[in-house]
Amino acid sequence: MGKRLTTYIFIALLLGLVVGLALNTTIGDGSAPAQARLEEIAGYFSIVTAIFLRLIKMIIAPLVFSTLVAGIAQMGDTKALGRIGIRSLGWFIGASLLSLGLGLLLVNLFQPGVGVHLTLPAASAATGVETGTFNLKDFISHIFPTSMVDAMAKNEILQIVILSIFVGVAITAVGEKAEPLVRAIDALVHVMLQITDYVMRFAPFAVFAAVAGKSTCWWPPVPFWTSFWSVQVCPSVEVWRRKRPA
């Protein structure tokens, strides 16, 4: 299913681009009523995308909780849990440093956006993202949930991880008395994986709707490859030309 799903997503992306540009070319003429009509159509496409994102958020909390608790409970040894936890933390830090280094290398090598001359907003412009000074006390205290239900309801991943560790270690400490709960959580893991499979089958439709909605509002209608060429290829070629020895 994985290979076919990837193929379906790629096909949906191309179809969404074709449909969006076709609607843009057919309806759009640069006038305000036409642009309003295009935005209305794009809003209909966004319904599908919003549904998919809500489905993804729906499965996060129970999937993370059940898989972590089942994994910890089936290990049966807190010492092994500590060793695996340290290894996982090491892999996480290493992968984070590698991804950051790779991103810095590529952005300095290709310099995407150079020469496009986009107008930057003012530093004080509203972005819709809440900002504030970093507070170590609030950061650490926020990791620990005040309620099991609250952490699951708000999809607070770090809080769910802490909760899952406590539940898994407690199940390991209780032993045989918690076997019915272990079997129930293991069954929940299989159920959540099946639900995840159902949600991911909806991904091609969401990709189609997202691409179609965005390309519908493009005016004047610029093909995707032209946009990619002007934003990515041309700046990269220009940077390479400047750095090439005479």
GROMACS .gro file of C-alpha atoms in nm:
model
  246
    1MET     CA    1   0.000   0.000   0.000
    2GLY     CA    2   0.292   0.236   0.075
    3LYS     CA    3   0.429   0.247  -0.282
    4ARG     CA    4   0.083   0.279  -0.434
    5LEU     CA    5  -0.008   0.556  -0.187
    6THR     CA    6   0.303   0.751  -0.286
    7THR     CA    7   0.208   0.710  -0.652
    8TYR     CA    8  -0.148   0.822  -0.584
    9ILE     CA    9  -0.024   1.130  -0.394
   10PHE     CA   10   0.206   1.226  -0.682
   11ILE     CA   11  -0.077   1.181  -0.934
   12ALA     CA   12  -0.310   1.385  -0.712
   13LEU     CA   13  -0.051   1.663  -0.695
   14LEU     CA   14  -0.028   1.682  -1.074
   15LEU     CA   15  -0.406   1.662  -1.117
   16GLY     CA   16  -0.456   1.935  -0.858
   17LEU     CA   17  -0.212   2.159  -1.041
   18VAL     CA   18  -0.382   2.098  -1.376
   19VAL     CA   19  -0.733   2.151  -1.237
   20GLY     CA   20  -0.633   2.464  -1.047
   21LEU     CA   21  -0.461   2.626  -1.341
   22ALA     CA   22  -0.750   2.528  -1.569
   23LEU     CA   23  -0.998   2.699  -1.337
   24ASN     CA   24  -0.770   3.000  -1.310
   25THR     CA   25  -0.734   3.029  -1.687
   26THR     CA   26  -1.106   2.976  -1.749
   27ILE     CA   27  -1.250   3.206  -1.483
   28GLY     CA   28  -0.973   3.449  -1.401
   29ASP     CA   29  -0.937   3.765  -1.605
   30GLY     CA   30  -0.768   3.992  -1.354
   31SER     CA   31  -1.090   4.159  -1.238
   32ALA     CA   32  -1.201   4.175  -0.876
   33PRO     CA   33  -1.524   3.969  -0.929
   34ALA     CA   34  -1.328   3.694  -1.105
   35GLN     CA   35  -1.069   3.686  -0.829
   36ALA     CA   36  -1.345   3.668  -0.568
   37ARG     CA   37  -1.500   3.377  -0.755
   38LEU     CA   38  -1.165   3.198  -0.767
   39GLU     CA   39  -1.114   3.249  -0.394
   40GLU     CA   40  -1.463   3.109  -0.332
   41ILE     CA   41  -1.378   2.796  -0.531
   42ALA     CA   42  -1.047   2.767  -0.347
   43GLY     CA   43  -1.243   2.782  -0.021
   44TYR     CA   44  -1.443   2.478  -0.127
   45PHE     CA   45  -1.120   2.290  -0.195
   46SER     CA   46  -0.989   2.388   0.147
   47ILE     CA   47  -1.275   2.196   0.312
   48VAL     CA   48  -1.116   1.867   0.206
   49THR     CA   49  -0.774   1.977   0.331
   50ALA     CA   50  -0.918   2.091   0.665
   51ILE     CA   51  -1.094   1.755   0.712
   52PHE     CA   52  -0.770   1.566   0.648
   53LEU     CA   53  -0.576   1.781   0.896
   54ARG     CA   54  -0.846   1.725   1.157
   55LEU     CA   55  -0.827   1.350   1.100
   56ILE     CA   56  -0.450   1.361   1.148
   57LYS     CA   57  -0.491   1.552   1.475
   58MET     CA   58  -0.758   1.303   1.580
   59ILE     CA   59  -0.523   1.004   1.574
   60ILE     CA   60  -0.209   1.163   1.722
   61ALA     CA   61  -0.283   1.140   2.094
   62PRO     CA   62  -0.423   0.784   2.115
   63LEU     CA   63  -0.162   0.653   1.870
   64VAL     CA   64   0.134   0.800   2.062
   65PHE     CA   65  -0.006   0.696   2.400
   66SER     CA   66  -0.093   0.338   2.306
   67THR     CA   67   0.229   0.262   2.117
   68LEU     CA   68   0.455   0.404   2.390
   69VAL     CA   69   0.271   0.234   2.676
   70ALA     CA   70   0.257  -0.100   2.493
   71GLY     CA   71   0.627  -0.080   2.404
   72ILE     CA   72   0.735   0.004   2.760
   73ALA     CA   73   0.505  -0.254   2.919
   74GLN     CA   74   0.620  -0.537   2.691
   75MET     CA   75   0.988  -0.469   2.769
   76GLY     CA   76   0.933  -0.577   3.127
   77ASP     CA   77   1.266  -0.437   3.251
   78THR     CA   78   1.313  -0.080   3.370
   79LYS     CA   79   1.692  -0.105   3.330
   80ALA     CA   80   1.652  -0.193   2.962
   81LEU     CA   81   1.408   0.095   2.935
   82GLY     CA   82   1.672   0.334   3.067
   83ARG     CA   83   1.933   0.212   2.820
   84ILE     CA   84   1.693   0.240   2.527
   85GLY     CA   85   1.583   0.583   2.646
   86ILE     CA   86   1.942   0.710   2.649
   87ARG     CA   87   2.005   0.564   2.302
   88SER     CA   88   1.685   0.718   2.169
   89LEU     CA   89   1.780   1.056   2.312
   90GLY     CA   90   2.123   1.028   2.151
   91TRP     CA   91   1.973   0.939   1.813
   92PHE     CA   92   1.726   1.227   1.845
   93ILE     CA   93   1.998   1.482   1.923
   94GLY     CA   94   2.223   1.345   1.649
   95ALA     CA   95   1.947   1.351   1.388
   96SER     CA   96   1.851   1.704   1.489
   97LEU     CA   97   2.209   1.830   1.456
   98LEU     CA   98   2.246   1.650   1.122
   99SER     CA   99   1.925   1.800   0.981
  100LEU     CA  100   2.019   2.148   1.102
  101GLY     CA  101   2.366   2.120   0.953
  102LEU     CA  102   2.231   1.990   0.623
  103GLY     CA  103   1.978   2.274   0.606
  104LEU     CA  104   2.244   2.537   0.674
  105LEU     CA  105   2.474   2.382   0.414
  106LEU     CA  106   2.209   2.370   0.141
  107VAL     CA  107   2.070   2.718   0.205
  108ASN     CA  108   2.419   2.869   0.187
  109LEU     CA  109   2.513   2.661  -0.118
  110PHE     CA  110   2.203   2.722  -0.334
  111GLN     CA  111   2.078   3.047  -0.172
  112PRO     CA  112   1.712   3.002  -0.268
  113GLY     CA  113   1.523   3.324  -0.334
  114VAL     CA  114   1.829   3.530  -0.423
  115GLY     CA  115   1.743   3.768  -0.709
  116VAL     CA  116   1.365   3.734  -0.670
  117HIS     CA  117   1.340   4.072  -0.490
  118LEU     CA  118   1.034   3.991  -0.279
  119THR     CA  119   0.892   4.266  -0.062
  120LEU     CA  120   0.952   4.180   0.302
  121PRO     CA  121   0.690   4.277   0.562
  122ALA     CA  122   0.776   4.507   0.847
  123ALA     CA  123   0.940   4.351   1.151
  124SER     CA  124   0.641   4.456   1.362
  125ALA     CA  125   0.382   4.308   1.122
  126ALA     CA  126   0.134   4.061   1.271
  127THR     CA  127   0.204   3.700   1.172
  128GLY     CA  128  -0.067   3.519   1.366
  129VAL     CA  129   0.198   3.333   1.570
  130GLU     CA  130   0.217   3.394   1.942
  131THR     CA  131   0.561   3.515   2.049
  132GLY     CA  132   0.716   3.571   2.386
  133THR     CA  133   1.039   3.555   2.580
  134PHE     CA  134   1.175   3.211   2.661
  135ASN     CA  135   1.110   3.109   3.020
  136LEU     CA  136   1.288   2.795   3.144
  137LYS     CA  137   1.050   2.754   3.438
  138ASP     CA  138   0.739   2.759   3.217
  139PHE     CA  139   0.903   2.535   2.957
  140ILE     CA  140   0.992   2.262   3.206
  141SER     CA  141   0.665   2.281   3.398
  142HIS     CA  142   0.467   2.269   3.073
  143ILE     CA  143   0.615   1.927   2.989
  144PHE     CA  144   0.430   1.766   3.281
  145PRO     CA  145   0.052   1.733   3.238
  146THR     CA  146  -0.193   1.866   3.492
  147SER     CA  147  -0.451   1.614   3.375
  148MET     CA  148  -0.448   1.297   3.164
  149VAL     CA  149  -0.759   1.412   2.982
  150ASP     CA  150  -0.629   1.765   2.925
  151ALA     CA  151  -0.303   1.642   2.768
  152MET     CA  152  -0.491   1.407   2.535
  153ALA     CA  153  -0.755   1.666   2.445
  154LYS     CA  154  -0.501   1.936   2.354
  155ASN     CA  155  -0.262   1.697   2.172
  156GLU     CA  156   0.030   1.808   2.390
  157ILE     CA  157   0.283   1.555   2.263
  158LEU     CA  158   0.550   1.604   2.531
  159GLN     CA  159   0.288   1.574   2.803
  160ILE     CA  160   0.150   1.260   2.642
  161VAL     CA  161   0.501   1.112   2.628
  162ILE     CA  162   0.555   1.181   3.000
  163LEU     CA  163   0.214   1.034   3.080
  164SER     CA  164   0.287   0.726   2.868
  165ILE     CA  165   0.620   0.669   3.045
  166PHE     CA  166   0.453   0.683   3.386
  167VAL     CA  167   0.177   0.444   3.281
  168GLY     CA  168   0.417   0.202   3.110
  169VAL     CA  169   0.659   0.192   3.403
  170ALA     CA  170   0.370   0.149   3.647
  171ILE     CA  171   0.232  -0.142   3.444
  172THR     CA  172   0.578  -0.304   3.447
  173ALA     CA  173   0.602  -0.259   3.824
  174VAL     CA  174   0.256  -0.407   3.890
  175GLY     CA  175   0.336  -0.717   3.687
  176GLU     CA  176   0.081  -0.992   3.624
  177LYS     CA  177  -0.209  -0.799   3.773
  178ALA     CA  178  -0.182  -0.552   3.486
  179GLU     CA  179  -0.182  -0.817   3.211
  180PRO     CA  180  -0.547  -0.746   3.113
  181LEU     CA  181  -0.460  -0.379   3.073
  182VAL     CA  182  -0.153  -0.465   2.864
  183ARG     CA  183  -0.365  -0.679   2.632
  184ALA     CA  184  -0.623  -0.401   2.604
  185ILE     CA  185  -0.358  -0.139   2.520
  186ASP     CA  186  -0.195  -0.375   2.270
  187ALA     CA  187  -0.534  -0.420   2.104
  188LEU     CA  188  -0.571  -0.040   2.102
  189VAL     CA  189  -0.237  -0.015   1.919
  190HIS     CA  190  -0.364  -0.240   1.638
  191VAL     CA  191  -0.691  -0.047   1.620
  192MET     CA  192  -0.511   0.288   1.599
  193LEU     CA  193  -0.274   0.160   1.330
  194GLN     CA  194  -0.575   0.049   1.128
  195ILE     CA  195  -0.739   0.388   1.175
  196THR     CA  196  -0.414   0.553   1.067
  197ASP     CA  197  -0.421   0.342   0.750
  198TYR     CA  198  -0.775   0.462   0.680
  199VAL     CA  199  -0.673   0.827   0.731
  200MET     CA  200  -0.367   0.798   0.508
  201ARG     CA  201  -0.581   0.658   0.227
  202PHE     CA  202  -0.747   1.000   0.228
  203ALA     CA  203  -0.412   1.176   0.174
  204PRO     CA  204  -0.426   1.189  -0.210
  205PHE     CA  205  -0.760   1.370  -0.195
  206ALA     CA  206  -0.616   1.622   0.054
  207VAL     CA  207  -0.309   1.681  -0.164
  208PHE     CA  208  -0.528   1.728  -0.470
  209ALA     CA  209  -0.752   1.976  -0.289
  210ALA     CA  210  -0.460   2.170  -0.138
  211VAL     CA  211  -0.272   2.208  -0.468
  212ALA     CA  212  -0.588   2.281  -0.665
  213GLY     CA  213  -0.696   2.544  -0.414
  214LYS     CA  214  -0.363   2.724  -0.418
  215SER     CA  215  -0.315   2.712  -0.796
  216THR     CA  216  -0.671   2.830  -0.852
  217CYS     CA  217  -0.592   3.167  -0.693
  218TRP     CA  218  -0.274   3.231  -0.894
  219TRP     CA  219  -0.311   3.534  -1.117
  220PRO     CA  220  -0.177   3.583  -1.370
  221PRO     CA  221  -0.169   3.206  -1.432
  222VAL     CA  222   0.198   3.108  -1.410
  223PRO     CA  223   0.283   2.741  -1.468
  224PHE     CA  224   0.443   2.560  -1.180
  225TRP     CA  225   0.767   2.492  -1.365
  226THR     CA  226   0.807   2.861  -1.452
  227SER     CA  227   0.762   2.959  -1.089
  228PHE     CA  228   1.007   2.691  -0.979
  229TRP     CA  229   1.258   2.805  -1.240
  230SER     CA  230   1.244   3.169  -1.132
  231VAL     CA  231   1.254   3.102  -0.758
  232GLN     CA  232   1.495   2.809  -0.738
  233VAL     CA  233   1.686   2.734  -1.056
  234CYS     CA  234   1.776   3.081  -1.179
  235PRO     CA  235   1.910   3.209  -0.842
  236SER     CA  236   2.112   2.889  -0.797
  237VAL     CA  237   2.263   2.920  -1.145
  238GLU     CA  238   2.344   3.286  -1.083
  239VAL     CA  239   2.515   3.205  -0.752
  240TRP     CA  240   2.716   2.927  -0.922
  241ARG     CA  241   2.814   3.166  -1.207
  242ARG     CA  242   2.936   3.429  -0.962
  243LYS     CA  243   3.142   3.179  -0.763
  244ARG     CA  244   3.294   3.015  -1.072
  245PRO     CA  245   3.657   3.120  -1.124
  246ALA     CA  246   3.715   3.343  -1.425
   0.00000   0.00000   0.00000
